[in-house]
């Protein structure tokens, strides 16, 4: 009888240790997930600020380019200044598009992280 009690006690101790380890792993996973969520939220805020910062110069460049294209008669010419404006508009547009793509990816990752956190 004592032998059986020792076996049960040993197994109970092992199982308690396994549960404690599992609980510690879940706590660590939860902490890491919360940190990743916070980091991702900060990244999203920075991306949104970067997009807003690029929108005003883009609008200015587009307006300047449109004003140049609307010039009457002989003043409407294709020159290096117009080429520079076209390049500037293109570069700013590409930058905003890239930032927007990164923002969508970050928002998607944030949604996945929040779903993972709910599962924990």
Tab-separated table of C-alpha atoms in Angstrom:
chain	number	residue	atom	x	y	z
A	1	UNK	CA	0.000	0.000	0.000
A	2	UNK	CA	2.817	2.380	0.897
A	3	UNK	CA	4.515	1.603	-2.407
A	4	UNK	CA	1.384	2.599	-4.322
A	5	UNK	CA	1.134	5.841	-2.323
A	6	UNK	CA	4.759	6.675	-3.205
A	7	UNK	CA	4.069	6.083	-6.910
A	8	UNK	CA	0.979	8.292	-6.794
A	9	UNK	CA	2.868	10.989	-4.915
A	10	UNK	CA	5.743	10.900	-7.423
A	11	UNK	CA	3.373	11.114	-10.392
A	12	UNK	CA	1.380	13.868	-8.724
A	13	UNK	CA	4.606	15.842	-8.156
A	14	UNK	CA	5.653	15.334	-11.781
A	15	UNK	CA	2.257	16.443	-13.040
A	16	UNK	CA	2.312	19.488	-10.755
A	17	UNK	CA	5.741	20.391	-12.129
A	18	UNK	CA	4.473	20.009	-15.718
A	19	UNK	CA	1.507	22.253	-14.956
A	20	UNK	CA	3.786	24.848	-13.379
A	21	UNK	CA	6.068	24.805	-16.446
A	22	UNK	CA	3.089	25.104	-18.788
A	23	UNK	CA	1.723	28.018	-16.776
A	24	UNK	CA	5.118	29.755	-16.909
A	25	UNK	CA	5.319	29.261	-20.689
A	26	UNK	CA	1.819	30.672	-21.143
A	27	UNK	CA	2.694	33.673	-18.980
A	28	UNK	CA	5.838	34.284	-21.042
A	29	UNK	CA	3.904	33.905	-24.303
A	30	UNK	CA	1.279	36.336	-23.044
A	31	UNK	CA	3.948	38.869	-22.044
A	32	UNK	CA	5.736	38.534	-25.405
A	33	UNK	CA	2.457	38.875	-27.299
A	34	UNK	CA	1.517	42.015	-25.369
A	35	UNK	CA	4.960	43.493	-26.082
A	36	UNK	CA	4.618	42.649	-29.779
A	37	UNK	CA	1.163	44.278	-29.829
A	38	UNK	CA	2.549	47.448	-28.221
A	39	UNK	CA	5.498	47.533	-30.644
A	40	UNK	CA	3.163	47.035	-33.588
A	41	UNK	CA	0.825	49.792	-32.393
A	42	UNK	CA	3.819	52.148	-32.135
A	43	UNK	CA	4.904	51.187	-35.649
A	44	UNK	CA	1.393	51.882	-36.957
A	45	UNK	CA	1.388	55.305	-35.293
A	46	UNK	CA	4.778	56.129	-36.836
A	47	UNK	CA	3.650	54.976	-40.282
A	48	UNK	CA	0.489	57.082	-40.097
A	49	UNK	CA	2.547	60.109	-39.042
A	50	UNK	CA	4.975	59.496	-41.913
A	51	UNK	CA	2.123	59.277	-44.414
A	52	UNK	CA	0.610	62.521	-43.098
A	53	UNK	CA	4.022	64.194	-43.315
A	54	UNK	CA	4.377	63.191	-46.983
A	55	UNK	CA	0.856	64.179	-48.063
A	56	UNK	CA	1.350	67.957	-47.817
A	57	UNK	CA	4.576	68.047	-49.904
A	58	UNK	CA	2.926	65.713	-52.416
A	59	UNK	CA	-0.072	68.031	-52.779
A	60	UNK	CA	2.235	71.037	-53.178
A	61	UNK	CA	4.240	69.263	-55.893
A	62	UNK	CA	1.094	68.130	-57.691
A	63	UNK	CA	-0.329	71.655	-57.575
A	64	UNK	CA	2.899	73.151	-58.913
A	65	UNK	CA	2.993	70.583	-61.705
A	66	UNK	CA	-0.658	71.176	-62.607
A	67	UNK	CA	-0.064	74.942	-62.624
A	68	UNK	CA	2.884	74.475	-64.991
A	69	UNK	CA	0.815	72.285	-67.300
A	70	UNK	CA	-1.988	74.860	-67.365
A	71	UNK	CA	0.267	77.627	-68.699
A	72	UNK	CA	-1.024	79.248	-71.863
A	73	UNK	CA	0.650	79.249	-75.269
A	74	UNK	CA	4.401	79.511	-75.459
A	75	UNK	CA	4.796	79.393	-71.693
A	76	UNK	CA	3.544	75.805	-71.813
A	77	UNK	CA	6.837	74.082	-72.465
A	78	UNK	CA	8.542	70.924	-71.354
A	79	UNK	CA	11.735	71.867	-69.525
A	80	UNK	CA	14.070	70.487	-66.820
A	81	UNK	CA	12.002	72.137	-64.096
A	82	UNK	CA	8.918	70.244	-65.212
A	83	UNK	CA	10.939	67.025	-65.383
A	84	UNK	CA	12.075	67.649	-61.815
A	85	UNK	CA	8.481	68.239	-60.684
A	86	UNK	CA	7.312	65.055	-62.405
A	87	UNK	CA	10.114	63.130	-60.684
A	88	UNK	CA	9.283	64.722	-57.335
A	89	UNK	CA	5.588	63.836	-57.640
A	90	UNK	CA	6.483	60.292	-58.677
A	91	UNK	CA	8.963	59.857	-55.815
A	92	UNK	CA	6.541	61.206	-53.202
A	93	UNK	CA	3.695	59.077	-54.591
A	94	UNK	CA	5.867	55.967	-54.448
A	95	UNK	CA	6.904	56.799	-50.906
A	96	UNK	CA	3.281	57.247	-49.787
A	97	UNK	CA	2.291	54.014	-51.558
A	98	UNK	CA	5.108	52.092	-49.838
A	99	UNK	CA	4.201	53.534	-46.446
A	100	UNK	CA	0.540	52.689	-47.042
A	101	UNK	CA	1.472	49.110	-47.945
A	102	UNK	CA	3.583	48.824	-44.780
A	103	UNK	CA	0.685	50.254	-42.777
A	104	UNK	CA	-1.718	47.628	-44.150
A	105	UNK	CA	0.778	44.869	-43.312
A	106	UNK	CA	1.289	46.233	-39.800
A	107	UNK	CA	-2.470	46.457	-39.240
A	108	UNK	CA	-2.864	42.882	-40.473
A	109	UNK	CA	-0.097	41.724	-38.125
A	110	UNK	CA	-1.717	43.608	-35.256
A	111	UNK	CA	-5.025	41.852	-35.922
A	112	UNK	CA	-3.258	38.469	-35.910
A	113	UNK	CA	-1.447	39.320	-32.680
A	114	UNK	CA	-4.688	40.369	-31.026
A	115	UNK	CA	-6.352	37.153	-32.193
A	116	UNK	CA	-3.403	35.164	-30.801
A	117	UNK	CA	-3.669	37.055	-27.524
A	118	UNK	CA	-7.361	36.186	-27.302
A	119	UNK	CA	-6.454	32.521	-27.754
A	120	UNK	CA	-4.025	32.712	-24.817
